[in-house]
Amino acid sequence: MPADEIDRWYAEATLLVFPTLFEGFGLPVLEAMSAGCPVLCTDLPVLHEVGGDAATYVDSRDPQALADAIVALLDDPQERARLSAAGIVRAAEFSWERTARQTLATLRATARPRRA
């Protein structure tokens, strides 16, 4: 699916529900946030790293908690608006340029000769 089409779907969505048990990074969470779509995802460390305080988290192995959180967010437009605004701000903290700078800094620090 073309990126602009993905952005449109996220922008028109009421909520992204991301009930994953395993995740390497959480790109869908970041994509949704950048489009202003509120995010509900499972309570995995990597998703906390990506979402910060701009997402709602539930226990990854508790389907009832997920269902309850979906209903709660659908019933609370103010919380969805808060998540949407916070998500846009959070997503802006991520960029390929920033990632490249951090990677380069790590490589430079690792390549420095060690003192004996």
Short mmCIF file of C-alpha atoms in Angstrom, two decimals:
data_model
loop_
_atom_site.label_atom_id
_atom_site.label_comp_id
_atom_site.label_asym_id
_atom_site.label_seq_id
_atom_site.Cartn_x
_atom_site.Cartn_y
_atom_site.Cartn_z
CA MET A 1 0.00 0.00 0.00
CA PRO A 2 1.42 3.43 -0.90
CA ALA A 3 2.55 5.55 2.05
CA ASP A 4 0.09 8.35 1.31
CA GLU A 5 -2.77 5.85 1.34
CA ILE A 6 -1.60 4.43 4.68
CA ASP A 7 -1.46 7.97 6.09
CA ARG A 8 -5.01 8.62 4.89
CA TRP A 9 -6.33 5.45 6.53
CA TYR A 10 -4.66 6.35 9.82
CA ALA A 11 -5.93 9.94 9.63
CA GLU A 12 -9.50 8.72 9.14
CA ALA A 13 -9.32 5.99 11.79
CA THR A 14 -10.88 6.44 15.21
CA LEU A 15 -8.20 4.34 16.88
CA LEU A 16 -5.26 2.05 16.08
CA VAL A 17 -5.51 -1.16 18.07
CA PHE A 18 -2.13 -2.92 17.99
CA PRO A 19 -2.43 -6.15 20.04
CA THR A 20 0.95 -7.68 19.28
CA LEU A 21 2.80 -10.13 21.50
CA PHE A 22 6.19 -9.59 19.85
CA GLU A 23 7.49 -6.50 18.12
CA GLY A 24 10.87 -5.37 16.88
CA PHE A 25 10.18 -1.64 16.73
CA GLY A 26 6.51 -0.67 16.40
CA LEU A 27 6.48 1.21 13.11
CA PRO A 28 2.65 1.03 12.84
CA VAL A 29 2.42 2.82 16.19
CA LEU A 30 4.70 5.60 14.93
CA GLU A 31 2.84 5.84 11.60
CA ALA A 32 -0.51 6.13 13.36
CA MET A 33 0.77 8.76 15.77
CA SER A 34 2.25 10.86 12.99
CA ALA A 35 -1.18 10.87 11.31
CA GLY A 36 -2.93 11.92 14.52
CA CYS A 37 -4.52 8.53 15.13
CA PRO A 38 -4.85 7.57 18.81
CA VAL A 39 -3.00 4.36 19.69
CA LEU A 40 -3.95 1.45 21.93
CA CYS A 41 -1.25 -1.18 22.07
CA THR A 42 0.09 -3.97 24.19
CA ASP A 43 2.37 -3.34 27.13
CA LEU A 44 5.70 -4.27 25.51
CA PRO A 45 8.90 -2.39 26.38
CA VAL A 46 9.60 -1.52 22.74
CA LEU A 47 6.13 -0.02 22.33
CA HIS A 48 6.63 2.09 25.45
CA GLU A 49 9.90 3.25 23.93
CA VAL A 50 8.12 4.31 20.75
CA GLY A 51 4.82 5.52 22.21
CA GLY A 52 5.91 7.06 25.49
CA ASP A 53 2.97 8.80 27.15
CA ALA A 54 1.19 9.22 23.81
CA ALA A 55 -0.39 5.76 23.75
CA THR A 56 -2.61 3.61 25.93
CA TYR A 57 -1.16 0.25 26.96
CA VAL A 58 -2.78 -3.02 28.00
CA ASP A 59 -1.43 -6.37 29.18
CA SER A 60 -0.46 -8.32 26.06
CA ARG A 61 -1.96 -11.53 27.40
CA ASP A 62 -5.27 -10.16 28.70
CA PRO A 63 -7.92 -10.04 25.97
CA GLN A 64 -10.53 -8.68 28.37
CA ALA A 65 -8.28 -5.75 29.26
CA LEU A 66 -7.88 -5.07 25.55
CA ALA A 67 -11.64 -5.17 24.99
CA ASP A 68 -12.26 -2.91 27.99
CA ALA A 69 -9.66 -0.41 26.81
CA ILE A 70 -11.16 -0.32 23.31
CA VAL A 71 -14.60 0.43 24.72
CA ALA A 72 -13.20 3.02 27.15
CA LEU A 73 -11.38 4.88 24.37
CA LEU A 74 -14.33 4.73 21.99
CA ASP A 75 -16.47 6.23 24.76
CA ASP A 76 -13.96 9.00 25.60
CA PRO A 77 -13.43 11.48 22.75
CA GLN A 78 -11.42 13.79 25.03
CA GLU A 79 -8.86 11.05 25.77
CA ARG A 80 -8.67 10.18 22.07
CA ALA A 81 -8.04 13.87 21.30
CA ARG A 82 -5.32 13.99 23.96
CA LEU A 83 -3.68 10.85 22.56
CA SER A 84 -3.93 12.23 19.03
CA ALA A 85 -2.21 15.51 19.94
CA ALA A 86 0.42 13.80 22.10
CA GLY A 87 1.05 11.26 19.34
CA ILE A 88 1.78 13.94 16.75
CA VAL A 89 4.32 15.52 19.10
CA ARG A 90 5.85 12.14 19.98
CA ALA A 91 6.13 11.02 16.35
CA ALA A 92 7.94 14.25 15.47
CA GLU A 93 10.76 13.15 17.79
CA PHE A 94 11.57 10.31 15.37
CA SER A 95 13.30 10.89 12.03
CA TRP A 96 15.74 9.07 9.79
CA GLU A 97 18.15 11.99 10.19
CA ARG A 98 18.08 11.71 13.98
CA THR A 99 18.48 7.93 13.76
CA ALA A 100 21.50 8.34 11.46
CA ARG A 101 23.10 10.91 13.82
CA GLN A 102 22.60 8.64 16.84
CA THR A 103 23.95 5.61 14.96
CA LEU A 104 27.01 7.56 13.81
CA ALA A 105 27.65 8.82 17.36
CA THR A 106 27.43 5.26 18.68
CA LEU A 107 29.80 3.97 16.00
CA ARG A 108 32.28 6.76 16.71
CA ALA A 109 32.15 6.10 20.45
CA THR A 110 32.64 2.38 19.86
CA ALA A 111 35.55 2.92 17.46
CA ARG A 112 37.54 5.09 19.89
CA PRO A 113 40.69 3.39 21.11
CA ARG A 114 40.42 2.16 24.67
CA ARG A 115 42.96 3.17 27.25
CA ALA A 116 44.75 0.37 29.01
#
